[in-house]
Coordinates of C-alpha atoms and ligand atoms in Angstrom, one line a residue:
X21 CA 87.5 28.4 -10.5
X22 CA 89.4 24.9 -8.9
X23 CA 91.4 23.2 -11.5
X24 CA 89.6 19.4 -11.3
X25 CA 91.6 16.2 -11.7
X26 CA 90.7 12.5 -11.2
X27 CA 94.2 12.0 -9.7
X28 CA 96.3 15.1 -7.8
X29 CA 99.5 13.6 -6.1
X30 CA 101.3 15.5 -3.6
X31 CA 105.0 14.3 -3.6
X32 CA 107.3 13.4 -7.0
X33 CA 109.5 11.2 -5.5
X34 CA 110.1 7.6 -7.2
X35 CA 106.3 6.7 -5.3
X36 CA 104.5 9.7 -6.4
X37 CA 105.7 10.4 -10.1
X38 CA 105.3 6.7 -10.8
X39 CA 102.2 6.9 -9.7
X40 CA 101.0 10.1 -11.8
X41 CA 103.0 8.4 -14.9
X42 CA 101.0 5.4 -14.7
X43 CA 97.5 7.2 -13.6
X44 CA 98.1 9.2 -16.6
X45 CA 98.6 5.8 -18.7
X46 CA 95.6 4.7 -17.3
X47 CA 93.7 7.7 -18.5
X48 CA 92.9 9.3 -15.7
X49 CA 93.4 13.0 -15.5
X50 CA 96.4 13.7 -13.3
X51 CA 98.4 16.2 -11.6
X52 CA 101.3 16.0 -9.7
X53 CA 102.3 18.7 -6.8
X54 CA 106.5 18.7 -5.6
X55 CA 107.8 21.5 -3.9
X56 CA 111.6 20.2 -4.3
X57 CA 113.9 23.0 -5.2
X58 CA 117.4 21.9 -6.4
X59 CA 120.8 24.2 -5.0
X60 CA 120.0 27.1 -8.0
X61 CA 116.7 27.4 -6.5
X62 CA 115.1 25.8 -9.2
X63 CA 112.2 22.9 -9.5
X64 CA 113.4 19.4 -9.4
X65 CA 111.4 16.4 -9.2
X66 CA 112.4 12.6 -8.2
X67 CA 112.5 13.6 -4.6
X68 CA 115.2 11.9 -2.4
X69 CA 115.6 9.2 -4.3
X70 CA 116.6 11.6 -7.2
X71 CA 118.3 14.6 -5.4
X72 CA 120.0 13.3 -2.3
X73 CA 119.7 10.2 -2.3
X74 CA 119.8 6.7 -4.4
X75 CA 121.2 8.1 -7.1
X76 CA 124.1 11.1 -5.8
X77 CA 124.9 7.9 -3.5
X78 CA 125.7 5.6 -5.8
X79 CA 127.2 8.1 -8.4
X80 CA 129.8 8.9 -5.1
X81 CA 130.0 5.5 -4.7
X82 CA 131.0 4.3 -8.3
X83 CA 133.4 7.1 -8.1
X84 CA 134.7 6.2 -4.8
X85 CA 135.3 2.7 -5.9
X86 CA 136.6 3.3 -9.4
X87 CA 139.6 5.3 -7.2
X88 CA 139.9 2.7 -4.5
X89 CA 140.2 -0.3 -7.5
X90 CA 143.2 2.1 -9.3
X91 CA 144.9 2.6 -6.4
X92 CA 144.9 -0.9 -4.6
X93 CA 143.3 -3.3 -7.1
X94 CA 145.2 -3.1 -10.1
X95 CA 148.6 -4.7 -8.9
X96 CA 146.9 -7.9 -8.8
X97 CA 146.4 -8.1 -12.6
X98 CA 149.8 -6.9 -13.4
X99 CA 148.7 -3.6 -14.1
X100 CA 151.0 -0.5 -12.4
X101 CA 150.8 3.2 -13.1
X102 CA 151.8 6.8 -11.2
X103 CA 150.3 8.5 -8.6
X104 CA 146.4 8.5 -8.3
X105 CA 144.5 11.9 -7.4
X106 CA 141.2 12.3 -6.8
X107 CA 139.5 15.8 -7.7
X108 CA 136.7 16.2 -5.6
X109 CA 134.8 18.9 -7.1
X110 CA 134.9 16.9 -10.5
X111 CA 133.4 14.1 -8.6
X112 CA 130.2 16.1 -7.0
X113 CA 130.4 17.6 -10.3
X114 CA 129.7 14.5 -11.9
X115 CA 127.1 13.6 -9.3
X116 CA 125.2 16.6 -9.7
X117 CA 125.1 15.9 -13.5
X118 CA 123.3 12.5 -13.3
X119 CA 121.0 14.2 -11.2
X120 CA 119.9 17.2 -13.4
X121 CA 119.6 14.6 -16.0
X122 CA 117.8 12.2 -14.4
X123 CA 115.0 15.0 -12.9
X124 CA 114.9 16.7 -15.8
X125 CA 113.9 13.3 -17.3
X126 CA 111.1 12.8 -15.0
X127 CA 109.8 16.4 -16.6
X128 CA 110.1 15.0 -19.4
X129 CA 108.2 11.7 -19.1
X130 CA 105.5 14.0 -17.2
X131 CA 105.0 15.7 -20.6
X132 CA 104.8 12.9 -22.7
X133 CA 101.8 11.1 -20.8
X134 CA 100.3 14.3 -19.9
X135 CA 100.7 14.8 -16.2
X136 CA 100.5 18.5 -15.1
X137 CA 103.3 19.6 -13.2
X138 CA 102.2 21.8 -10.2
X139 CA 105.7 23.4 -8.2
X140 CA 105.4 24.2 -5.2
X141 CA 103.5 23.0 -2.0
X142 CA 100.3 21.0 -1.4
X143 CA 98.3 20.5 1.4
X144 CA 94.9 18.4 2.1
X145 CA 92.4 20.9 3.0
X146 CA 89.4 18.2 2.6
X147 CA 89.0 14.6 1.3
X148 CA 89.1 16.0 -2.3
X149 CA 90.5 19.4 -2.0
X150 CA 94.1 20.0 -2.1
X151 CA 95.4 23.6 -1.5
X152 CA 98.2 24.2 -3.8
X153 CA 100.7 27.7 -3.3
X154 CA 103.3 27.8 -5.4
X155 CA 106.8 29.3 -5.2
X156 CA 105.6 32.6 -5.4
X157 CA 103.0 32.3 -3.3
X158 CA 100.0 31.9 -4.9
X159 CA 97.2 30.1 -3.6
X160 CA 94.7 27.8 -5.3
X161 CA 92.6 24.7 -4.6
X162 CA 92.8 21.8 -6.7
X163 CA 90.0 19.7 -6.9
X164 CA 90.5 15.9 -7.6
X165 CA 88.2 12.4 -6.8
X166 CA 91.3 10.6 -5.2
X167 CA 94.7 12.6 -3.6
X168 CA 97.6 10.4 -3.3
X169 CA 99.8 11.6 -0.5
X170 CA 103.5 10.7 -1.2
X171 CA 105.6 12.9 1.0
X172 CA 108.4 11.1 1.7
X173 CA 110.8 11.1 4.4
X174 CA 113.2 13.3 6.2
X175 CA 116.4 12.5 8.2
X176 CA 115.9 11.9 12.2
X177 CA 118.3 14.5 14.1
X178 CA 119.4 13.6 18.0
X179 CA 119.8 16.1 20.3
X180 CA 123.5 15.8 21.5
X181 CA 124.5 16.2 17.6
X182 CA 122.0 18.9 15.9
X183 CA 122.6 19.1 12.3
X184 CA 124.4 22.5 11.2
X185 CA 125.3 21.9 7.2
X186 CA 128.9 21.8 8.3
X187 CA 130.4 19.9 10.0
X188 CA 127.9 18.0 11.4
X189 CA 125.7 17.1 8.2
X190 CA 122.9 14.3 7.5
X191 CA 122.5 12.7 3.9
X192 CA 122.1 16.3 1.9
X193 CA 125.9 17.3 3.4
X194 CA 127.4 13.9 2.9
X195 CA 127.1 13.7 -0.7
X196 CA 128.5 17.4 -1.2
X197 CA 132.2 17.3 1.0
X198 CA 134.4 19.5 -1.5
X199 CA 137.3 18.2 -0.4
X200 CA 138.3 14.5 1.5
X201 CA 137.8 15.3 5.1
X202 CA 140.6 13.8 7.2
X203 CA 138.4 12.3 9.9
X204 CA 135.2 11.0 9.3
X205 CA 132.6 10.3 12.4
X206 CA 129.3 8.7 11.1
X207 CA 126.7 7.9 14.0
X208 CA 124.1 5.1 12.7
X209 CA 126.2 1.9 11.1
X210 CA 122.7 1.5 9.4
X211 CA 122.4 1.5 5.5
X212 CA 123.4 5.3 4.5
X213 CA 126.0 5.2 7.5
X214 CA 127.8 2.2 6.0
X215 CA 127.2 2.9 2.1
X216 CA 128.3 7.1 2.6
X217 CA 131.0 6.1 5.2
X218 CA 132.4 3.5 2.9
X219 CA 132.5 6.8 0.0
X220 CA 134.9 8.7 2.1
X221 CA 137.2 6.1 3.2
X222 CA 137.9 4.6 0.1
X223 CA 139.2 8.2 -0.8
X224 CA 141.2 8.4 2.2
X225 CA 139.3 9.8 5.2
X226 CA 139.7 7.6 8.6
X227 CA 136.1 6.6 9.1
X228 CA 134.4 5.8 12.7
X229 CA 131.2 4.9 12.9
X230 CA 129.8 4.8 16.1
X231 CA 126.2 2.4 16.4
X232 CA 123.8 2.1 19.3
X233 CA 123.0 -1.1 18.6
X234 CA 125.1 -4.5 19.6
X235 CA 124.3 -6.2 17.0
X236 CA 125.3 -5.5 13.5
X237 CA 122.6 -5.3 11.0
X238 CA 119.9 -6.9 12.6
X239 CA 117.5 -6.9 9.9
X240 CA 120.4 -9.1 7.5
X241 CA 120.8 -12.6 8.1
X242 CA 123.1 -13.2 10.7
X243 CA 125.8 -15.3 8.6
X244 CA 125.8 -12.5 6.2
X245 CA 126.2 -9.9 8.6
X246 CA 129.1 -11.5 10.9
X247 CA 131.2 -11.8 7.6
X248 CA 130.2 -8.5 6.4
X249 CA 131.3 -7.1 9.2
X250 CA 134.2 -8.8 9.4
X251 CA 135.2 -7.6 5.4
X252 CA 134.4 -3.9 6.0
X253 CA 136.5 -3.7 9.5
X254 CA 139.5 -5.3 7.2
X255 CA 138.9 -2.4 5.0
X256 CA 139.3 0.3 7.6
X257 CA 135.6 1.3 8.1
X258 CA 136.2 1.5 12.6
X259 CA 132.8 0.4 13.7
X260 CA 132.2 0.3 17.0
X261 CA 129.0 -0.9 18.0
X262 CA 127.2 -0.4 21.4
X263 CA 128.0 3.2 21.7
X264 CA 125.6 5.9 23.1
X265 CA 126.4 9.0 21.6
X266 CA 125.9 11.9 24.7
X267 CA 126.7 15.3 23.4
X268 CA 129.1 17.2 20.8
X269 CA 131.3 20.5 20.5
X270 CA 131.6 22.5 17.2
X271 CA 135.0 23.9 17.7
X272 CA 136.0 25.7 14.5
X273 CA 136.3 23.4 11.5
X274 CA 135.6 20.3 13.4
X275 CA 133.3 18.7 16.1
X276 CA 134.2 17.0 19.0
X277 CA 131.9 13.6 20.0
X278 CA 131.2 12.5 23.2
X279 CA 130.1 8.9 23.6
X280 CA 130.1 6.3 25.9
X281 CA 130.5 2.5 25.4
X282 CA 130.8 -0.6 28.2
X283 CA 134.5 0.8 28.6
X284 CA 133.4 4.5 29.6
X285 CA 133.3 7.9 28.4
X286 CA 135.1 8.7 25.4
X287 CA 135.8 11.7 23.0
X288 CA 136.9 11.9 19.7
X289 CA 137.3 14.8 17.0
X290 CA 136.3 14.3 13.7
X291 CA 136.4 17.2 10.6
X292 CA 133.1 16.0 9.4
X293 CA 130.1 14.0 11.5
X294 CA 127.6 12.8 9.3
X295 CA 124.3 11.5 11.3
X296 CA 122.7 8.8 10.1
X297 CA 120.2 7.2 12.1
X298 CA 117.4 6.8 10.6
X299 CA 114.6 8.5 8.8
X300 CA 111.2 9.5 9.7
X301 CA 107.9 9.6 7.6
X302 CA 107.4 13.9 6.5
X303 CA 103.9 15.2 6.5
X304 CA 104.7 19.1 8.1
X305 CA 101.8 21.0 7.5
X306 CA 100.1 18.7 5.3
X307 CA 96.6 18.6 6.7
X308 CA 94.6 19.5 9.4
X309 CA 93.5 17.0 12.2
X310 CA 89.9 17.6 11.6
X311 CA 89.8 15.7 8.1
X312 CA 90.1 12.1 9.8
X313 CA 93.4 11.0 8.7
X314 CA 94.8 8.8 11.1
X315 CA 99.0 8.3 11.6
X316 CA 100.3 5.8 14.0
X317 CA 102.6 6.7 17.0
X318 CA 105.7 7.1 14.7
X319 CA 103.9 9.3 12.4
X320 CA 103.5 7.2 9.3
X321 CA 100.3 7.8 7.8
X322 CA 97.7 4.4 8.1
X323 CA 97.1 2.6 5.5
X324 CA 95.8 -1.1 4.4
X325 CA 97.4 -3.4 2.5
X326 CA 96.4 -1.5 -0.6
X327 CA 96.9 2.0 0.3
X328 CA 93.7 3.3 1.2
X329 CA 93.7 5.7 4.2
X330 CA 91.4 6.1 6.9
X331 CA 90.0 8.8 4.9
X332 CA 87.9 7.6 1.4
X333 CA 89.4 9.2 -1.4
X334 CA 92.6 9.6 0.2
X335 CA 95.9 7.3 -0.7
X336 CA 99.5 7.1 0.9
X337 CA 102.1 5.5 -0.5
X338 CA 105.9 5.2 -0.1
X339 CA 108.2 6.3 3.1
X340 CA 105.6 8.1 4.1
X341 CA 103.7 4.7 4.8
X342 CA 104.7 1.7 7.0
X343 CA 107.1 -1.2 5.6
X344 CA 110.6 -0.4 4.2
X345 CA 111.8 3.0 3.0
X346 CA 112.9 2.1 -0.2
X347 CA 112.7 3.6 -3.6
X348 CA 110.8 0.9 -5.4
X349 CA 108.6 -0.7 -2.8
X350 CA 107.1 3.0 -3.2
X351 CA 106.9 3.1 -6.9
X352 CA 104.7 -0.3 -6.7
X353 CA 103.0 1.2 -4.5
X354 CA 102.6 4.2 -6.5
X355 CA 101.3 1.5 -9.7
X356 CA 98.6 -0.8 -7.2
X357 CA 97.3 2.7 -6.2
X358 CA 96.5 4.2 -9.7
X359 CA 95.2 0.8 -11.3
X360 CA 93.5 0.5 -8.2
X361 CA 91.3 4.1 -8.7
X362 CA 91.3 2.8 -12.6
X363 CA 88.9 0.2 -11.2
X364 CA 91.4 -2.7 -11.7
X365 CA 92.7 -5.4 -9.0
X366 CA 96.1 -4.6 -8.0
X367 CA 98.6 -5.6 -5.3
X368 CA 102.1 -5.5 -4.1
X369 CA 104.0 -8.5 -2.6
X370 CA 105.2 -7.1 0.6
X371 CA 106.6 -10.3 1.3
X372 CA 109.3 -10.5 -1.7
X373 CA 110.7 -6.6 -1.7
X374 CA 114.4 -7.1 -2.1
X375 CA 116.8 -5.0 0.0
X376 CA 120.8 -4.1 -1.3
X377 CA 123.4 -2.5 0.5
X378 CA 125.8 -1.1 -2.0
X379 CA 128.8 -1.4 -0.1
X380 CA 131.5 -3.4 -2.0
X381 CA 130.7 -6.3 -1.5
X382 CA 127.3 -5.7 -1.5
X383 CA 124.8 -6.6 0.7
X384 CA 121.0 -8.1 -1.0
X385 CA 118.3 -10.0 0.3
X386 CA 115.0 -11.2 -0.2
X387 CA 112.5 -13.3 2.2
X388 CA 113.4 -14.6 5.3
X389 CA 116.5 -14.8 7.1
X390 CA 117.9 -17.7 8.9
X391 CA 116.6 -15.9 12.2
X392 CA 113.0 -15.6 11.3
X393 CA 112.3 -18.8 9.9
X394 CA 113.6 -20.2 13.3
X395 CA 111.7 -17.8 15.0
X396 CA 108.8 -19.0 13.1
X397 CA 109.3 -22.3 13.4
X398 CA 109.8 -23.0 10.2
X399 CA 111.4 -26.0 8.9
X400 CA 114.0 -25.3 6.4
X401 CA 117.2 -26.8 4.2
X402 CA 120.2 -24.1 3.9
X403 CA 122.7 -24.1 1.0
X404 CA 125.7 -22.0 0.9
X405 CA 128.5 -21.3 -1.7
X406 CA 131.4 -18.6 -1.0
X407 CA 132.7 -16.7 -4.6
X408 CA 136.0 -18.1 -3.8
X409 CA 135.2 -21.3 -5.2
X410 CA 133.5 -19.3 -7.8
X411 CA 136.0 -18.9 -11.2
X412 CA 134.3 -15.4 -12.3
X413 CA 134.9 -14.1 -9.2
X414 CA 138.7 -15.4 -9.2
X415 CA 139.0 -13.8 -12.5
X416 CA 137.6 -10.7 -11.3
X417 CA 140.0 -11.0 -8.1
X418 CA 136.7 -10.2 -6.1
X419 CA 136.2 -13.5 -4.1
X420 CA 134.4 -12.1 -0.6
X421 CA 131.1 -13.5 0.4
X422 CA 128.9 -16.1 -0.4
X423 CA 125.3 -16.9 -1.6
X424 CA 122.7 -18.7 0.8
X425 CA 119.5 -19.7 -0.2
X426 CA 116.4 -20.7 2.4
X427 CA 114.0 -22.8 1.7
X428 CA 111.4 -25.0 3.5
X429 CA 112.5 -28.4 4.6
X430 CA 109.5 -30.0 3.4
X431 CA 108.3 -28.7 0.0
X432 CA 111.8 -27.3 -1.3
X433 CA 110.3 -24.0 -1.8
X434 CA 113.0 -21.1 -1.7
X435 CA 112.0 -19.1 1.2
X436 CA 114.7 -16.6 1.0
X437 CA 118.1 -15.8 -1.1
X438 CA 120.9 -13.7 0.5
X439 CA 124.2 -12.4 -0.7
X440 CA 127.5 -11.0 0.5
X441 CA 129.6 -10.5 -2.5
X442 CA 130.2 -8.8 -5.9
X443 CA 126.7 -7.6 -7.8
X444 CA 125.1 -9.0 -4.6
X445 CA 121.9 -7.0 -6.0
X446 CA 121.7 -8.4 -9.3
X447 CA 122.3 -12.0 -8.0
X448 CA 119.4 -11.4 -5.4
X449 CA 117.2 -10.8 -8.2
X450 CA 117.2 -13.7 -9.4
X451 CA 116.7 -14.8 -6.2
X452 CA 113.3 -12.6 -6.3
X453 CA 112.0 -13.6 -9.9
X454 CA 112.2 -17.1 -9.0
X455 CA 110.0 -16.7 -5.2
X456 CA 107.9 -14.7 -7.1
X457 CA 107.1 -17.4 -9.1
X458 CA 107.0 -20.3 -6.1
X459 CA 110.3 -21.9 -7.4
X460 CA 111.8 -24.8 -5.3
X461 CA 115.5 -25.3 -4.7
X462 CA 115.4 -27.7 -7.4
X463 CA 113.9 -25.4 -9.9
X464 CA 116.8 -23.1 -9.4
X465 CA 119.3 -26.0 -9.4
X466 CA 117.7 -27.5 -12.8
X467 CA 118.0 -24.1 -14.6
X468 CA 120.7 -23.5 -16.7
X469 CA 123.2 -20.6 -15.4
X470 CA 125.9 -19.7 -18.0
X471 CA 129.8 -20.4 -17.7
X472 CA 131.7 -18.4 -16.2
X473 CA 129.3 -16.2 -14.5
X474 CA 128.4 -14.7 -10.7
X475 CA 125.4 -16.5 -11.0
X476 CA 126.8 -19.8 -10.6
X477 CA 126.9 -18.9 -6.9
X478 CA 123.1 -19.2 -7.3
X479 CA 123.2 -22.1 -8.9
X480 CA 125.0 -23.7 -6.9
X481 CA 124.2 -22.2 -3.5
X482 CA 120.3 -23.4 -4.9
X483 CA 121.8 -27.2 -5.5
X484 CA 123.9 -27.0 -1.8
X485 CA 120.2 -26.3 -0.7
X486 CA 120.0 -30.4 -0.7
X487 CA 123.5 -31.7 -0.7
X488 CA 124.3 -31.3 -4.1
X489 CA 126.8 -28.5 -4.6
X490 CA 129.3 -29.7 -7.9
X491 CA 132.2 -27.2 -6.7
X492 CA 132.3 -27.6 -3.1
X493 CA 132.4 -30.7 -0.8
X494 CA 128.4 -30.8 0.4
X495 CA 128.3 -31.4 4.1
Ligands
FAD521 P1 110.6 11.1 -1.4 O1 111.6 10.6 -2.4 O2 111.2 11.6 -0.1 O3 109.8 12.2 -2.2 C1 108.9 13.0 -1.6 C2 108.6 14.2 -2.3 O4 107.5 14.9 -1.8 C3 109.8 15.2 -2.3 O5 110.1 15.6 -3.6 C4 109.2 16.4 -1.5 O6 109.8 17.6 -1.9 C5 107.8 16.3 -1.8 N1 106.9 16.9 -0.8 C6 106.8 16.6 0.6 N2 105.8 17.3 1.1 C7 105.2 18.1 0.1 C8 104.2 19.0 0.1 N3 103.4 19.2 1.2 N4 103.9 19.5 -1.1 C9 104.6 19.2 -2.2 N5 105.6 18.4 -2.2 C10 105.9 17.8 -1.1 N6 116.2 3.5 -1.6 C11 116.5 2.5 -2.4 O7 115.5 1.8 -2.8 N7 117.7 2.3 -2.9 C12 118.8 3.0 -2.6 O8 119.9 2.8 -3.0 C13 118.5 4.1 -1.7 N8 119.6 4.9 -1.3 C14 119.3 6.0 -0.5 C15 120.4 6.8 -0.1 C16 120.2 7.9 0.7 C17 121.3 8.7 1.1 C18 118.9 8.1 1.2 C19 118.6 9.3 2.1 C20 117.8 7.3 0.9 C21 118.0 6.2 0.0 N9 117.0 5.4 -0.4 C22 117.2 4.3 -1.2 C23 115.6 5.6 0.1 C24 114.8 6.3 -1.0 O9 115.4 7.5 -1.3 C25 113.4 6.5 -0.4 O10 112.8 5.3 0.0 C26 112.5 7.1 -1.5 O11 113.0 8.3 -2.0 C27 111.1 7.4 -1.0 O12 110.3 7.8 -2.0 P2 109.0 8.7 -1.8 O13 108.5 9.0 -3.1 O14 108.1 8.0 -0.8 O15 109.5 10.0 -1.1
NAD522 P1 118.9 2.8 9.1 O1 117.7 2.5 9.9 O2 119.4 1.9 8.0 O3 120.2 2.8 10.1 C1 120.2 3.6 11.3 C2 121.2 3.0 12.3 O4 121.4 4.0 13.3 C3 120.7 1.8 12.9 O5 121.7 0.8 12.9 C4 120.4 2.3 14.3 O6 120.5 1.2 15.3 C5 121.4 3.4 14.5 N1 121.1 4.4 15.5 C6 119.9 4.9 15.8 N2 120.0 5.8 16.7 C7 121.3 5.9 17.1 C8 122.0 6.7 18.0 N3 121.5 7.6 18.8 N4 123.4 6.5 18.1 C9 124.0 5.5 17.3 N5 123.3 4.8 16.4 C10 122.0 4.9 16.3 O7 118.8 4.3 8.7 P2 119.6 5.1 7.7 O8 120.9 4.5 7.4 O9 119.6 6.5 8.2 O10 118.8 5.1 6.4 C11 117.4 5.6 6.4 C12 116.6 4.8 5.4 O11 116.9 5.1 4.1 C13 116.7 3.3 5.6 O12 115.4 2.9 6.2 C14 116.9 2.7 4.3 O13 115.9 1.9 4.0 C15 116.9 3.9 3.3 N6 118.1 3.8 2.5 C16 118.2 2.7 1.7 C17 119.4 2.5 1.0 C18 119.5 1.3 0.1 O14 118.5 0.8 -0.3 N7 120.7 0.9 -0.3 C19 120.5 3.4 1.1 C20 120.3 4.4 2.0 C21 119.2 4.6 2.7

């Protein structure tokens, strides 16, 4: 006989097991399918975001930076010591520890509010029917009122550079290098391209990075971009943008790139080639045509605003779904959907979802850039403060960047917060908390921000806004 749920989720990535934690808070019966197996072989759930993704990147990228600040930031304070090594199997090591804890965590809170773990593979064989085969290969249907489908994403792959796990390697590869290759190629100077490519560089590989594009970071405001792009070229990362990447030529232990820019045709060799250029949404073999459920022209499953499919019964949330692929505009997704199915009102605000790049500086946003609200035709004041004139970021010695804060010309209302610069993603934050609750320019510029902080950037970026920066001539 079917095992019957209220709730079965297929997918325990940061959308799907924060949906079956919260369902299950909600008291609905719940069950939760993932067919990730870890490099033993064994079950692990948090998906990307757990395994190969937000969290091995950053753990590489603490690492990474940790190494770089010992062996080029310490002089400044008066510090010296010996030679600095890096032991790269130490630092995976390391990596793959967070993860295992972290995953084995999510088991954990899984048992605590009684969501049932299913490993192995689901598939929608009708709007409440989800066929469930497990890693042995066992088959059997589990019924449920709603399915949440939470698949997740994969990596795209081009033709002239096919992935081989060597030396041509998308996200999965680039977080497990054993040792520091000497040449880095990374196609896509996109978010993992510039966050993984910054990894290996700061531990001594000579990093290219070869974008389509002409314009660097399109979706950041432009400011912010030109100076970031400006601050990672000083530190080594070779991007060269408008490049069309035509073919490639495993020889032995490294791979020869052929691309072509408005100069020419070019080659170079690199020991590793890490693609990065995007992801698309996953849904291989996850249900047959005949049940209704409609995906647009990129393959992302449609949904409304709230989730529902074409399909009654039937949710998608996270990558697998329009709108950014980040880990927690999935998880809110993953909360509207379950309170929504506990018959309560629920919603996410697609407008304020914050974005970081955790390069060093970083990289975070919320709301609209510059470009948009000119698009839009949208009146607006703009205040900006660099973290030179900041004395927290002089102590720190970490003085690149600046905040800038939006907002309309009319009502004051911050319409968007953007920062270049150290804890770039905590400072957005702020940014975020006070849009989400309507703030004005002169909310932000009457609060309080403690001395001496990061946050005064905020502060005073927010009083700049309207002329009336303390620590910088106002314009
Ligand atoms: P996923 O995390 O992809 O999880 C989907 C799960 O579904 C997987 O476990 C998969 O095994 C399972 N699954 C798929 N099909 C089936 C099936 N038929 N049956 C059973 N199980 C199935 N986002 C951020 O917000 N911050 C970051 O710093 C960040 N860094 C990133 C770094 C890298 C290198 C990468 C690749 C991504 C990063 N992201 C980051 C993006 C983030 O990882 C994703 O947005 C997030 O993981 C998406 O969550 P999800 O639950 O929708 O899907
Ligand atoms: P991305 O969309 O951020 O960047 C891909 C880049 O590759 C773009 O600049 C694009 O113009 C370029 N590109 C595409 N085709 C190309 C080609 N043939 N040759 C050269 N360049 C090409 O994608 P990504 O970096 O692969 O990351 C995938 C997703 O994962 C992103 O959507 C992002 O949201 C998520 N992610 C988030 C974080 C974070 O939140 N910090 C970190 C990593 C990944």
């Amino acid at each position: 006989m079917a095992q019957k749920f209220d709730v079965v989720i297929i997918g325990a990535g940061p959308a799907g097991y924060v949906a079956a934690i919260k369902a299950a808070q909600l008291g609905l019966k719940t069950a939760c399918i993932d067919k990730w197996l870890d490099a033993a072989g064994k079950p692990a759930l948090g998906g990307t975001c757990l395994n190969v993704g937000c969290i091995p990147s950053k753990a590489l990228l603490d690492s990474s930076h940790k190494f770089e600040e010992t062996q080029k930031g310490l002089k400044a304070h008066g510090i010296s010591i010996g030679e600095v090594a890096i032991d790269v199997p130490a630092m995976i090591k390391r990596k793959e520890l967070i993860i295992k804890k972290l995953t084995t965590g999510i088991k954990g809170l899984f048992k605590a509010n009684g969501v049932t773990s299913f490993a192995g593979t689901g598939r929608v064989v009708a709007p409440k029917q989800v066929e469930f085969v497990d890693h042995e290969g066992t088959t059997e249907i589990i019924e449920a009122e709603n399915v949440i489908i939470a698949t997740g994403s994969a990596p795209i792959d081009i033709p002239p550079t096919p992935i081989n796990g060597d030396t041509i390697v998308d996200n999965v590869g680039a977080l497990a290098f054993q040792s520091v290759p000497e040449k880095v190629g990374v196609i896509g100077a996109g978010v993992i391209g510039l966050e993984l490519g910054s990894v290996w560089s700061r531990l001594g590989s000579e990093v290219t990075i070869l974008e389509a594009l002409d314009g660097f970071l399109p979706m950041v405001d432009q400011q912010v971009a030109k100076d970031a792009l400006k601050v990672f070229r000083k530190q080594k990362l070779d991007i060269r943008m408008g490049t069309r990447v035509t073919g490639s030529d495993v020889q032995g232990d490294q791979v020869a790139v052929n691309y072509t820019d408005s100069e020419g045709d070019h080659e170079m060799t690199f020991d590793k080639l890490i693609v990065a250029v995007g992801r698309k949404p996953y849904t291989d073999n996850l249900f047959d045509e005949s049940l209704g459920l409609k995906c647009d022209e990129r393959g992302f499953i449609e949904v409304d605003e709230q989730c529902r499919t074409t399909v009654p019964g039937i949710w998608a949330i996270g990558d697998v779904v329009r709108g950014p692929m980040l880990a927690h505009k999935g998880s809110e997704e993953g909360v509207m959907v379950a309170e929504l199915i506990a018959d309560k009102i629920a919603q996410v605000n697609y407008d304020l979802i914050p974005s970081v790049i955790y390069t060093h500086p970083e990289i975070a946003w919320v709301g609209k850039t510059e470009e948009q609200l000119k698009e839009e035709g949208v009146e607006y004041n703009a205040g900006t403060f660099p973290f030179a004139a900041i004395g927290r970021a002089q102590a720190a010695n970490d003085t690149a960047g600046m905040v800038k804060i939006l907002a309309h010309k009319e009502t004051d209302r911050v319409l968007g917060i953007h920062v270049f610069g150290p804890s770039a993603g905590d400072l957005a934050q702020q940014g975020v908390i006070a849009m989400e609750f309507g703030a004005s320019a002169e909310d932000l510029a009457m609060t309080v921000f403690a001395h001496p902080t990061l946050s005064e950037a905020v502060h005073e970026a927010a009083l700049a806004v309207n002329g009336m920066a303390i620590h910088i001539p106002n314009k």
